JSON list of C-alpha atoms in Angstrom, two decimals:
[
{"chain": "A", "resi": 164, "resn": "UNK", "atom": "CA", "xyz": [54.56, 101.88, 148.43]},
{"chain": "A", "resi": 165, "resn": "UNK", "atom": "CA", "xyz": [54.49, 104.19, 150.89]},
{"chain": "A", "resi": 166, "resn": "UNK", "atom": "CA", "xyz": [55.11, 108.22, 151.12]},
{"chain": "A", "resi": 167, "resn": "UNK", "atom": "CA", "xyz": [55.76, 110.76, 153.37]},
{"chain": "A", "resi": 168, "resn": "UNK", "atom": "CA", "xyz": [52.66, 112.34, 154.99]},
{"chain": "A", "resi": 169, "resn": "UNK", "atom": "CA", "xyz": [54.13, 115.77, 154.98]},
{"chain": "A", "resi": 170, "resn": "UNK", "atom": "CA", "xyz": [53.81, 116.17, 150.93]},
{"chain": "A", "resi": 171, "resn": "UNK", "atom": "CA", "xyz": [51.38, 117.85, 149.53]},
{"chain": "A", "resi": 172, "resn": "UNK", "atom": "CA", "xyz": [47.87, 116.79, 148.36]},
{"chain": "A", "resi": 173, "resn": "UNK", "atom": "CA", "xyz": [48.80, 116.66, 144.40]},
{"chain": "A", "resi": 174, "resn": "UNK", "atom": "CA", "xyz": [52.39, 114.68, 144.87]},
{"chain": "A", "resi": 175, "resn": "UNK", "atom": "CA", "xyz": [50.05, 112.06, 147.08]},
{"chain": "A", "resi": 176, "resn": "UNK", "atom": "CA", "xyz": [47.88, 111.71, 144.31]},
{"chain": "A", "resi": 177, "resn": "UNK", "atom": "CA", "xyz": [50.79, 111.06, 141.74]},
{"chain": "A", "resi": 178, "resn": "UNK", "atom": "CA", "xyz": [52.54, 108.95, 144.22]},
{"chain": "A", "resi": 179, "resn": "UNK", "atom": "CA", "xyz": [48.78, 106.55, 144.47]},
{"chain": "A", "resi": 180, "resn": "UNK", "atom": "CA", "xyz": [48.88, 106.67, 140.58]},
{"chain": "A", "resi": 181, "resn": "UNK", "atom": "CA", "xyz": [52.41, 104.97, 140.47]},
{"chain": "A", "resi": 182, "resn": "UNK", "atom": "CA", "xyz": [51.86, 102.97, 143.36]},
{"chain": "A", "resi": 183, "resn": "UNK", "atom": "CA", "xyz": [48.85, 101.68, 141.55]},
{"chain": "A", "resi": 184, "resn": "UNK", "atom": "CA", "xyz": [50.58, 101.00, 137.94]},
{"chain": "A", "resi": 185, "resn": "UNK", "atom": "CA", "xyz": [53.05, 99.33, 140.11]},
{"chain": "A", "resi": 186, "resn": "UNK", "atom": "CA", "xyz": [51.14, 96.84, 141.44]},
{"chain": "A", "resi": 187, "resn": "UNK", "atom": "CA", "xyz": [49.28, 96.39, 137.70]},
{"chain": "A", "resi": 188, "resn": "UNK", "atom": "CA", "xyz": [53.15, 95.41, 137.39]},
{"chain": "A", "resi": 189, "resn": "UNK", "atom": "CA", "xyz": [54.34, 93.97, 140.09]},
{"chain": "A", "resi": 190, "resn": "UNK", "atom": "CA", "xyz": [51.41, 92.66, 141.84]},
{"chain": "A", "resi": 191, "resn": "UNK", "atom": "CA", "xyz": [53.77, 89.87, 143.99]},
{"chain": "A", "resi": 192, "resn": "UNK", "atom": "CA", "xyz": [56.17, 92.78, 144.80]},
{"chain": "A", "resi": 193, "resn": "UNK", "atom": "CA", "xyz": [53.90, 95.82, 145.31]},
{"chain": "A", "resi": 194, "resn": "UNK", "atom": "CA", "xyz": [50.82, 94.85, 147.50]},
{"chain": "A", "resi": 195, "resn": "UNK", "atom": "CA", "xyz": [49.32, 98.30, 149.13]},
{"chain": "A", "resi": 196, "resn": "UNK", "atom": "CA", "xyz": [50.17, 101.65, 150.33]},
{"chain": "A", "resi": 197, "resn": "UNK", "atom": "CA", "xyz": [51.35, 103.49, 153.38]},
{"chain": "A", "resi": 198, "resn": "UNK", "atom": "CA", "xyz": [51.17, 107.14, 154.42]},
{"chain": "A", "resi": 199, "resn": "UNK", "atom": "CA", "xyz": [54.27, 107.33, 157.04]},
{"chain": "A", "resi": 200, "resn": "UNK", "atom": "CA", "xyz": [55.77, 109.91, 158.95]},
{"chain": "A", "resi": 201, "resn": "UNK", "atom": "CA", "xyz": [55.78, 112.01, 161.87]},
{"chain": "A", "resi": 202, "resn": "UNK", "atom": "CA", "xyz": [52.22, 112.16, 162.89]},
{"chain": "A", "resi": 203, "resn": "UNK", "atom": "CA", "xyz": [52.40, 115.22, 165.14]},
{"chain": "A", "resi": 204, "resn": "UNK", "atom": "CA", "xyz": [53.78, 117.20, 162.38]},
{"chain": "A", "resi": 205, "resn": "UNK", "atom": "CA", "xyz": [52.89, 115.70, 159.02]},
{"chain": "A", "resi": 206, "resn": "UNK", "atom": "CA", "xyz": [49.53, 115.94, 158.03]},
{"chain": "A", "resi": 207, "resn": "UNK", "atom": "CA", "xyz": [46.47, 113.61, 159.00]},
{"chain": "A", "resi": 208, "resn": "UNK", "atom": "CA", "xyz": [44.63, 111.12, 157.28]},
{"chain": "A", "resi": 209, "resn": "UNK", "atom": "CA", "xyz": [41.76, 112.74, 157.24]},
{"chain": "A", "resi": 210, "resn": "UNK", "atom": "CA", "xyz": [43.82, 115.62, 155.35]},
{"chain": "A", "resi": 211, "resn": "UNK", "atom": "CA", "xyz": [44.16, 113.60, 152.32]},
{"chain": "A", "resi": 212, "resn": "UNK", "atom": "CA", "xyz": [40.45, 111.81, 152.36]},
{"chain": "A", "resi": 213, "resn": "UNK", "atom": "CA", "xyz": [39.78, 112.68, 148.39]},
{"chain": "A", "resi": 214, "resn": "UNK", "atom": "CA", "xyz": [43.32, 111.33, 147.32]},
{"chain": "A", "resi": 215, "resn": "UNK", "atom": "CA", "xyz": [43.24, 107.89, 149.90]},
{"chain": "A", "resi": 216, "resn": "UNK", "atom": "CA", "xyz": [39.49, 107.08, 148.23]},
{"chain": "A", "resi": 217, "resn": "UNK", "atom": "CA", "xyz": [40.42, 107.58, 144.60]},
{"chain": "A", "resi": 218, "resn": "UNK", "atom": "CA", "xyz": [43.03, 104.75, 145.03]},
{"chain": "A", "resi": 219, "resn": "UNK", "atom": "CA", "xyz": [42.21, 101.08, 144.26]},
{"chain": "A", "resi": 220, "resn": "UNK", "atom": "CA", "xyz": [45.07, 99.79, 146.73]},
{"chain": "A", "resi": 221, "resn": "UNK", "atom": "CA", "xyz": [44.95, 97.90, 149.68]},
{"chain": "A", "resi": 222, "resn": "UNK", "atom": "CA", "xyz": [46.39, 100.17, 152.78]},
{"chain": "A", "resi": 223, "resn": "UNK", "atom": "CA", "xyz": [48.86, 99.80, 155.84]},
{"chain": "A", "resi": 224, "resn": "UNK", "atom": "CA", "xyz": [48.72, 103.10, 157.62]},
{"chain": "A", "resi": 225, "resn": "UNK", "atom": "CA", "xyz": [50.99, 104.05, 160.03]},
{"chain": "A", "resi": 226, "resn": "UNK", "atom": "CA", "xyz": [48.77, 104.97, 162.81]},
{"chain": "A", "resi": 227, "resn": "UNK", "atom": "CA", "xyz": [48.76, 105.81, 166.14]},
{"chain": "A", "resi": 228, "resn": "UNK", "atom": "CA", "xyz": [52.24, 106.12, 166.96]},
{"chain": "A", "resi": 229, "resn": "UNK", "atom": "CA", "xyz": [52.05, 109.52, 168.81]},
{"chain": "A", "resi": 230, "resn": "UNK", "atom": "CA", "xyz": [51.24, 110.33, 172.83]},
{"chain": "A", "resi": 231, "resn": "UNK", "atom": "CA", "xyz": [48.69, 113.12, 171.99]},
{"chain": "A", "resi": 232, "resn": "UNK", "atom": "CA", "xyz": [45.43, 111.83, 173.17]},
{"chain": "A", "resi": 233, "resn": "UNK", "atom": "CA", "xyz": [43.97, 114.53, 170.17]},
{"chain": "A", "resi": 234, "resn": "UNK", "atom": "CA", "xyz": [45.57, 112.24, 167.41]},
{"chain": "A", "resi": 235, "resn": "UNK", "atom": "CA", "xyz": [42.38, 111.06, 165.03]},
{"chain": "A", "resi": 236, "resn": "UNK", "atom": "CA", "xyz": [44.54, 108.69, 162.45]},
{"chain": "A", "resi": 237, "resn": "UNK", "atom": "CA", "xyz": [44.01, 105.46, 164.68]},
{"chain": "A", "resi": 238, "resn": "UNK", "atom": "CA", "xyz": [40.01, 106.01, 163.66]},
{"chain": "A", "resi": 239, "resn": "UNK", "atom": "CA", "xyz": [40.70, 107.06, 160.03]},
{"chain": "A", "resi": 240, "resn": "UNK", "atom": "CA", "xyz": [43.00, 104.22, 159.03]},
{"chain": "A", "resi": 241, "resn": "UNK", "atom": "CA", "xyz": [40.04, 101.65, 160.77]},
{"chain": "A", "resi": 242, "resn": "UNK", "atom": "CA", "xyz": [37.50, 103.58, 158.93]},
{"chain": "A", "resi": 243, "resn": "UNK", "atom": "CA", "xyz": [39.41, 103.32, 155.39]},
{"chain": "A", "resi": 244, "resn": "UNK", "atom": "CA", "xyz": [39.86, 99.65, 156.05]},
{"chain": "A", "resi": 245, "resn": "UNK", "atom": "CA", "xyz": [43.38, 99.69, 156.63]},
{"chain": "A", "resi": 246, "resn": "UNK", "atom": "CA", "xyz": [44.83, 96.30, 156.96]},
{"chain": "A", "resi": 247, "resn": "UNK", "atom": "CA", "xyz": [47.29, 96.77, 159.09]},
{"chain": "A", "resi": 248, "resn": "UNK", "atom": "CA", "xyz": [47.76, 99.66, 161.66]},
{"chain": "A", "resi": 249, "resn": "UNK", "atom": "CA", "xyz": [52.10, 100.61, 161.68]},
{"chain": "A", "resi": 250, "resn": "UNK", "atom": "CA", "xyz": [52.81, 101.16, 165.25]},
{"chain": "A", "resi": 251, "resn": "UNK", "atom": "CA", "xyz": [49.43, 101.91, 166.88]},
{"chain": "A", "resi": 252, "resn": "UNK", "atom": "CA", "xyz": [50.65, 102.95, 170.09]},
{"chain": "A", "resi": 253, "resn": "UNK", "atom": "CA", "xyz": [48.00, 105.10, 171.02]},
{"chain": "A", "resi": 254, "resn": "UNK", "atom": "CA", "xyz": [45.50, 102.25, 170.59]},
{"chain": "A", "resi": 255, "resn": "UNK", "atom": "CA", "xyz": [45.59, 101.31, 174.49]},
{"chain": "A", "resi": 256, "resn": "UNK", "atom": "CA", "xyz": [43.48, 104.34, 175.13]},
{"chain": "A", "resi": 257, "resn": "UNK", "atom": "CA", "xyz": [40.33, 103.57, 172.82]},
{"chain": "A", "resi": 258, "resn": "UNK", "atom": "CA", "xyz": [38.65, 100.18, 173.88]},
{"chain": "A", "resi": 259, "resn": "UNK", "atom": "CA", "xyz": [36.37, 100.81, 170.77]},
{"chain": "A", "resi": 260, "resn": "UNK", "atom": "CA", "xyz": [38.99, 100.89, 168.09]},
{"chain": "A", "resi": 261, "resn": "UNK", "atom": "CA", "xyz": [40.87, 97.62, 169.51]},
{"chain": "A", "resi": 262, "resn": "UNK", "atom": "CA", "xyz": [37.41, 96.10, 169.41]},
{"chain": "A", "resi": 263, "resn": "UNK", "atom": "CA", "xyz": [37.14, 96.62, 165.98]},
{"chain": "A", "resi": 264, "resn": "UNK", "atom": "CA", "xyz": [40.86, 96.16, 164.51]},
{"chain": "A", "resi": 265, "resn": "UNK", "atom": "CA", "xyz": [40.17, 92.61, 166.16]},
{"chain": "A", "resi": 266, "resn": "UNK", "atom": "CA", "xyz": [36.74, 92.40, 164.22]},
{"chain": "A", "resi": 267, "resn": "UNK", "atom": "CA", "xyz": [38.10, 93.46, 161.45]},
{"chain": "A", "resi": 268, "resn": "UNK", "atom": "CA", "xyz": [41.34, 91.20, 161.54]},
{"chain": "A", "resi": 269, "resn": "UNK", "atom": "CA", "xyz": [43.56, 94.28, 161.63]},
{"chain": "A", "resi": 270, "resn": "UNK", "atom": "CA", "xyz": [47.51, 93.49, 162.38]},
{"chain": "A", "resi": 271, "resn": "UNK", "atom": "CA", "xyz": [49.03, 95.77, 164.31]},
{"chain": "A", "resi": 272, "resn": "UNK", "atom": "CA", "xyz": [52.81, 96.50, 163.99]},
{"chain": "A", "resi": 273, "resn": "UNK", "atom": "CA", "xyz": [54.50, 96.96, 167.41]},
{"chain": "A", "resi": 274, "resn": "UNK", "atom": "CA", "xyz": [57.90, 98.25, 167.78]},
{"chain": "A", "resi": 275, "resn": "UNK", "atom": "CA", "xyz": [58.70, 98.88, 171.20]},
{"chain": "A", "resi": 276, "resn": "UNK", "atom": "CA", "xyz": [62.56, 100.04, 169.85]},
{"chain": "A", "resi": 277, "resn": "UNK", "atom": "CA", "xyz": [60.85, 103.03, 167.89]},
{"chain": "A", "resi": 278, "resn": "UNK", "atom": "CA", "xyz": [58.53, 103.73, 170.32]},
{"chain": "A", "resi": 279, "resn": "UNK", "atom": "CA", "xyz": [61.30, 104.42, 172.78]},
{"chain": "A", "resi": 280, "resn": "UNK", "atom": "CA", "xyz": [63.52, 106.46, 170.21]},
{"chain": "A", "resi": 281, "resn": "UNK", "atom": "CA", "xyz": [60.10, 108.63, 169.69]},
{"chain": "A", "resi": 282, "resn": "UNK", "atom": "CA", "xyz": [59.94, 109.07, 173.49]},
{"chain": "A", "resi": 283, "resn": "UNK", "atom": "CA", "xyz": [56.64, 107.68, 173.45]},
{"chain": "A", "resi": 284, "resn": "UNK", "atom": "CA", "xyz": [57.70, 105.52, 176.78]},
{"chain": "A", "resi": 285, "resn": "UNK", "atom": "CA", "xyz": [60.95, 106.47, 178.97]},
{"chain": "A", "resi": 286, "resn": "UNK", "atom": "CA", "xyz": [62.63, 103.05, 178.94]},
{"chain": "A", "resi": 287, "resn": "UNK", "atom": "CA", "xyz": [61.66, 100.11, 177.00]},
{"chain": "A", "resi": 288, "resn": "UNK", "atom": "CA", "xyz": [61.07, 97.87, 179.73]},
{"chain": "A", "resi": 289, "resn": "UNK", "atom": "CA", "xyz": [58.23, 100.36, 180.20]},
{"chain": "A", "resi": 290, "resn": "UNK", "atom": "CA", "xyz": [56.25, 99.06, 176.78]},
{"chain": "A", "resi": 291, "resn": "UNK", "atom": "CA", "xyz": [53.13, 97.50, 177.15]}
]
C-alpha cells in the first residue's frame, strides 16, 4: 500500500486502517506500506509520527530522494525500522545512516532514471 505524503493526517490514518485489513486479507499480496511523493513539498515523516506508530505494518519509505541537505526522512524511515529505503539518494552525505541501513539489512531502491527526471544529477552518467 502506499499513499501520497501530501494528504492529510486523518486520510493517512484511514489509508493504514485499510492497508492493514488488507493484509489481514491478502497477506501474500499486501506486505507493508509506503508514504511516497515529492519530498520537498509533501509533508515529512516526522509529520505523521502518531499515524506511522499506530500501524502494525511493515514499512518501505520512500526516502531520501531530494538534493536538500535539510531533508530529515532518510533518519526517520531508519528510525521507524523501515525495511527498505525508495530511492535514498541523499544517503551519500550521512556516513552514519549508511552504517546503519547496512546493520540493519536495509535495501535501498536506486533509480538512477528518476533521479535524473527529478534533476537530482544533470546527466545520468553522472549517478553514483
Amino acid at each position: 500500500c502506499a499513499q501520497d505524503r501530501s494528504l492529510p493526517p486523518e486520510e493517512i490514518a484511514a489509508g493504514i486502517k485499510a492497508c492493514e485489513r488488507s493484509h489481514r486479507t491478502y497477506p501474500d499480496v499486501i506486505t507493508g506500506y509506503d508514504l511516497q511523493g515529492p519530498e520537498d513539498k509533501g509533508h515529512s515523516l516526522l509529520y505523521f509520527l502518531p499515524q506511522l506508530l499506530n500501524a502494525n505494518l511493515t514499512f518501505f519509505f520512500h526516502a531520501g530522494e531530494t538534493s536538500l541537505p535539510t531533508n530529515n526522512n532518510l533518519f526517520d524511515a531508519l528510525l521507524l525500522n523501515t525495511s527498505r529505503i525508495g530511492h535514498g539518494y541523499a544517503l551519500w552525505r550521512h556516513s552514519n545512516l549508511q552504517a546503519m541501513a547496512r546493520e540493519h539489512g536495509v535495501a535501498i531502491e536506486v533509480c538512477p532514471i528518476s533521479n535524473q527526471i527529478l534533476k537530482l544529477v544533470k546527466d545520468i552518467r553522472q549517478h553514483a
